[in-house]
PDB file of C-alpha atoms in Angstrom:
ATOM      1  CA  GLN A1472       0.709 -24.052   8.640  1.00  0.00           C
ATOM      2  CA  VAL A1473       1.505 -23.726   4.940  1.00  0.00           C
ATOM      3  CA  GLN A1474      -0.898 -22.468   2.302  1.00  0.00           C
ATOM      4  CA  LEU A1475      -0.242 -23.343  -1.320  1.00  0.00           C
ATOM      5  CA  VAL A1476      -1.645 -21.628  -4.405  1.00  0.00           C
ATOM      6  CA  GLU A1477      -1.028 -23.040  -7.879  1.00  0.00           C
ATOM      7  CA  SER A1478      -1.149 -21.057 -11.106  1.00  0.00           C
ATOM      8  CA  GLY A1479      -0.094 -21.354 -14.713  1.00  0.00           C
ATOM      9  CA  GLY A1480      -2.482 -23.979 -15.979  1.00  0.00           C
ATOM     10  CA  GLY A1481      -4.389 -23.641 -19.216  1.00  0.00           C
ATOM     11  CA  LEU A1482      -5.117 -25.054 -22.640  1.00  0.00           C
ATOM     12  CA  VAL A1483      -2.201 -25.938 -24.898  1.00  0.00           C
ATOM     13  CA  GLN A1484      -1.728 -27.952 -28.060  1.00  0.00           C
ATOM     14  CA  ALA A1485       0.180 -31.211 -28.024  1.00  0.00           C
ATOM     15  CA  GLY A1486       3.903 -30.529 -28.203  1.00  0.00           C
ATOM     16  CA  GLY A1487       3.536 -27.233 -26.414  1.00  0.00           C
ATOM     17  CA  SER A1488       4.810 -26.063 -23.039  1.00  0.00           C
ATOM     18  CA  LEU A1489       3.451 -24.684 -19.795  1.00  0.00           C
ATOM     19  CA  ARG A1490       5.074 -23.641 -16.543  1.00  0.00           C
ATOM     20  CA  LEU A1491       3.145 -24.180 -13.360  1.00  0.00           C
ATOM     21  CA  SER A1492       3.916 -22.205 -10.241  1.00  0.00           C
ATOM     22  CA  CYS A1493       3.042 -22.930  -6.645  1.00  0.00           C
ATOM     23  CA  ALA A1494       3.355 -20.053  -4.200  1.00  0.00           C
ATOM     24  CA  ALA A1495       3.631 -20.936  -0.529  1.00  0.00           C
ATOM     25  CA  SER A1496       2.864 -18.856   2.511  1.00  0.00           C
ATOM     26  CA  GLY A1497       4.896 -18.951   5.685  1.00  0.00           C
ATOM     27  CA  ARG A1498       8.516 -18.500   6.638  1.00  0.00           C
ATOM     28  CA  THR A1499       9.416 -22.176   6.716  1.00  0.00           C
ATOM     29  CA  PHE A1500       9.031 -22.981   3.001  1.00  0.00           C
ATOM     30  CA  SER A1501      12.705 -23.875   2.716  1.00  0.00           C
ATOM     31  CA  THR A1502      12.256 -26.701   5.221  1.00  0.00           C
ATOM     32  CA  TYR A1503       9.631 -28.520   3.137  1.00  0.00           C
ATOM     33  CA  GLY A1504      10.085 -31.003   0.363  1.00  0.00           C
ATOM     34  CA  MET A1505       7.667 -30.133  -2.445  1.00  0.00           C
ATOM     35  CA  GLY A1506       5.793 -32.335  -4.833  1.00  0.00           C
ATOM     36  CA  TRP A1507       3.579 -32.076  -7.876  1.00  0.00           C
ATOM     37  CA  PHE A1508       0.710 -34.491  -8.382  1.00  0.00           C
ATOM     38  CA  ARG A1509      -1.998 -34.762 -11.002  1.00  0.00           C
ATOM     39  CA  GLN A1510      -5.480 -36.194 -11.263  1.00  0.00           C
ATOM     40  CA  ALA A1511      -7.114 -36.968 -14.571  1.00  0.00           C
ATOM     41  CA  PRO A1512     -10.909 -37.298 -14.841  1.00  0.00           C
ATOM     42  CA  GLY A1513     -12.105 -40.560 -13.329  1.00  0.00           C
ATOM     43  CA  LYS A1514      -8.643 -41.493 -12.102  1.00  0.00           C
ATOM     44  CA  GLU A1515      -6.744 -41.381  -8.847  1.00  0.00           C
ATOM     45  CA  ARG A1516      -4.301 -38.627  -8.012  1.00  0.00           C
ATOM     46  CA  ASP A1517      -0.811 -39.643  -9.100  1.00  0.00           C
ATOM     47  CA  PHE A1518       2.684 -38.508  -8.231  1.00  0.00           C
ATOM     48  CA  VAL A1519       4.487 -36.456 -10.891  1.00  0.00           C
ATOM     49  CA  ALA A1520       7.632 -34.935  -9.387  1.00  0.00           C
ATOM     50  CA  PHE A1521       9.388 -34.136  -6.118  1.00  0.00           C
ATOM     51  CA  ILE A1522      12.121 -31.741  -5.061  1.00  0.00           C
ATOM     52  CA  SER A1523      13.911 -31.755  -1.736  1.00  0.00           C
ATOM     53  CA  SER A1524      13.915 -28.782   0.602  1.00  0.00           C
ATOM     54  CA  SER A1525      17.332 -27.641  -0.619  1.00  0.00           C
ATOM     55  CA  GLY A1526      16.595 -28.399  -4.249  1.00  0.00           C
ATOM     56  CA  ASP A1527      19.494 -30.829  -4.494  1.00  0.00           C
ATOM     57  CA  THR A1528      17.359 -33.900  -5.110  1.00  0.00           C
ATOM     58  CA  THR A1529      14.572 -34.450  -7.605  1.00  0.00           C
ATOM     59  CA  TYR A1530      12.405 -37.418  -8.575  1.00  0.00           C
ATOM     60  CA  TYR A1531      10.016 -37.916 -11.481  1.00  0.00           C
ATOM     61  CA  VAL A1532       7.466 -40.448 -12.568  1.00  0.00           C
ATOM     62  CA  ASP A1533       8.795 -42.286 -15.606  1.00  0.00           C
ATOM     63  CA  SER A1534       6.140 -40.903 -17.948  1.00  0.00           C
ATOM     64  CA  VAL A1535       7.395 -37.309 -17.567  1.00  0.00           C
ATOM     65  CA  LYS A1536      11.150 -37.857 -17.346  1.00  0.00           C
ATOM     66  CA  GLY A1537      12.956 -35.768 -19.927  1.00  0.00           C
ATOM     67  CA  ARG A1538       9.884 -33.569 -20.495  1.00  0.00           C
ATOM     68  CA  PHE A1539       9.094 -32.038 -17.088  1.00  0.00           C
ATOM     69  CA  THR A1540      11.439 -30.212 -14.738  1.00  0.00           C
ATOM     70  CA  ILE A1541      10.709 -29.357 -11.124  1.00  0.00           C
ATOM     71  CA  SER A1542      12.558 -26.471  -9.501  1.00  0.00           C
ATOM     72  CA  ARG A1543      12.203 -24.125  -6.572  1.00  0.00           C
ATOM     73  CA  ASP A1544      13.150 -20.640  -5.481  1.00  0.00           C
ATOM     74  CA  ASN A1545      13.260 -20.562  -1.705  1.00  0.00           C
ATOM     75  CA  ALA A1546      13.734 -16.796  -1.682  1.00  0.00           C
ATOM     76  CA  LYS A1547      10.371 -16.472  -3.436  1.00  0.00           C
ATOM     77  CA  ASN A1548       8.648 -19.344  -1.593  1.00  0.00           C
ATOM     78  CA  THR A1549       7.760 -20.841  -4.943  1.00  0.00           C
ATOM     79  CA  VAL A1550       8.088 -24.205  -6.640  1.00  0.00           C
ATOM     80  CA  TYR A1551       7.762 -24.624 -10.399  1.00  0.00           C
ATOM     81  CA  LEU A1552       6.946 -27.364 -12.842  1.00  0.00           C
ATOM     82  CA  GLN A1553       8.187 -26.711 -16.363  1.00  0.00           C
ATOM     83  CA  MET A1554       6.292 -28.974 -18.741  1.00  0.00           C
ATOM     84  CA  ASN A1555       7.557 -29.407 -22.296  1.00  0.00           C
ATOM     85  CA  SER A1556       6.488 -31.665 -25.158  1.00  0.00           C
ATOM     86  CA  LEU A1557       3.051 -31.953 -23.631  1.00  0.00           C
ATOM     87  CA  LYS A1558       0.817 -34.837 -24.630  1.00  0.00           C
ATOM     88  CA  PRO A1559      -2.968 -35.244 -24.419  1.00  0.00           C
ATOM     89  CA  GLU A1560      -2.432 -37.813 -21.667  1.00  0.00           C
ATOM     90  CA  ASP A1561      -0.901 -35.064 -19.505  1.00  0.00           C
ATOM     91  CA  THR A1562      -4.358 -33.510 -19.234  1.00  0.00           C
ATOM     92  CA  ALA A1563      -5.272 -33.338 -15.543  1.00  0.00           C
ATOM     93  CA  VAL A1564      -5.683 -31.110 -12.556  1.00  0.00           C
ATOM     94  CA  TYR A1565      -2.212 -30.489 -11.165  1.00  0.00           C
ATOM     95  CA  TYR A1566      -1.652 -30.075  -7.441  1.00  0.00           C
ATOM     96  CA  CYS A1567       1.376 -29.019  -5.479  1.00  0.00           C
ATOM     97  CA  ALA A1568       1.995 -30.388  -2.010  1.00  0.00           C
ATOM     98  CA  ALA A1569       4.395 -29.808   0.863  1.00  0.00           C
ATOM     99  CA  ARG A1570       6.039 -32.409   3.073  1.00  0.00           C
ATOM    100  CA  SER A1571       7.957 -31.574   6.212  1.00  0.00           C
ATOM    101  CA  VAL A1572      11.314 -33.265   6.710  1.00  0.00           C
ATOM    102  CA  VAL A1573       9.959 -35.468   9.494  1.00  0.00           C
ATOM    103  CA  ALA A1574       6.831 -36.548   7.650  1.00  0.00           C
ATOM    104  CA  THR A1575       6.296 -39.557   5.426  1.00  0.00           C
ATOM    105  CA  THR A1576       3.255 -38.066   3.754  1.00  0.00           C
ATOM    106  CA  PHE A1577       2.449 -34.686   2.268  1.00  0.00           C
ATOM    107  CA  ASP A1578       0.957 -32.398   4.900  1.00  0.00           C
ATOM    108  CA  TYR A1579      -0.391 -29.533   2.804  1.00  0.00           C
ATOM    109  CA  TRP A1580      -2.061 -29.324  -0.580  1.00  0.00           C
ATOM    110  CA  GLY A1581      -3.026 -26.594  -2.997  1.00  0.00           C
ATOM    111  CA  GLN A1582      -6.384 -26.271  -4.706  1.00  0.00           C
ATOM    112  CA  GLY A1583      -5.108 -27.412  -8.088  1.00  0.00           C
ATOM    113  CA  THR A1584      -4.785 -25.907 -11.555  1.00  0.00           C
ATOM    114  CA  GLN A1585      -6.243 -27.402 -14.727  1.00  0.00           C
ATOM    115  CA  VAL A1586      -3.958 -28.394 -17.589  1.00  0.00           C
ATOM    116  CA  THR A1587      -5.610 -29.412 -20.847  1.00  0.00           C
ATOM    117  CA  VAL A1588      -3.574 -30.648 -23.806  1.00  0.00           C
ATOM    118  CA  SER A1589      -5.399 -30.844 -27.110  1.00  0.00           C
ATOM    119  CA  SER A1590      -4.382 -33.224 -29.885  1.00  0.00           C
TER     120      SER A1590
END
């Protein structure tokens, strides 16, 4: 069982930056691939970024490439999402999720943190 708690959301002006954190419980954090997703009002939850269990591999949705960076610190059981050059269309609730190496879907989800970008 893995419990995930996001933090770091807030209100920021367009062009600004935020860093989201996702703290995980449990001793097996380093065996999980981690992802960030977001859900804007009235829309489905969408993939944003993924990092492998070792941190060697990352993937991003095209709309955030070059602006967002996903990273992890396995010693701290934490995954981060550094968001730069934020745009109003980045406004959403951001969720982190964990996927075990044998799974094809994400097994565990956090409660989400709100990010609002004003124009």
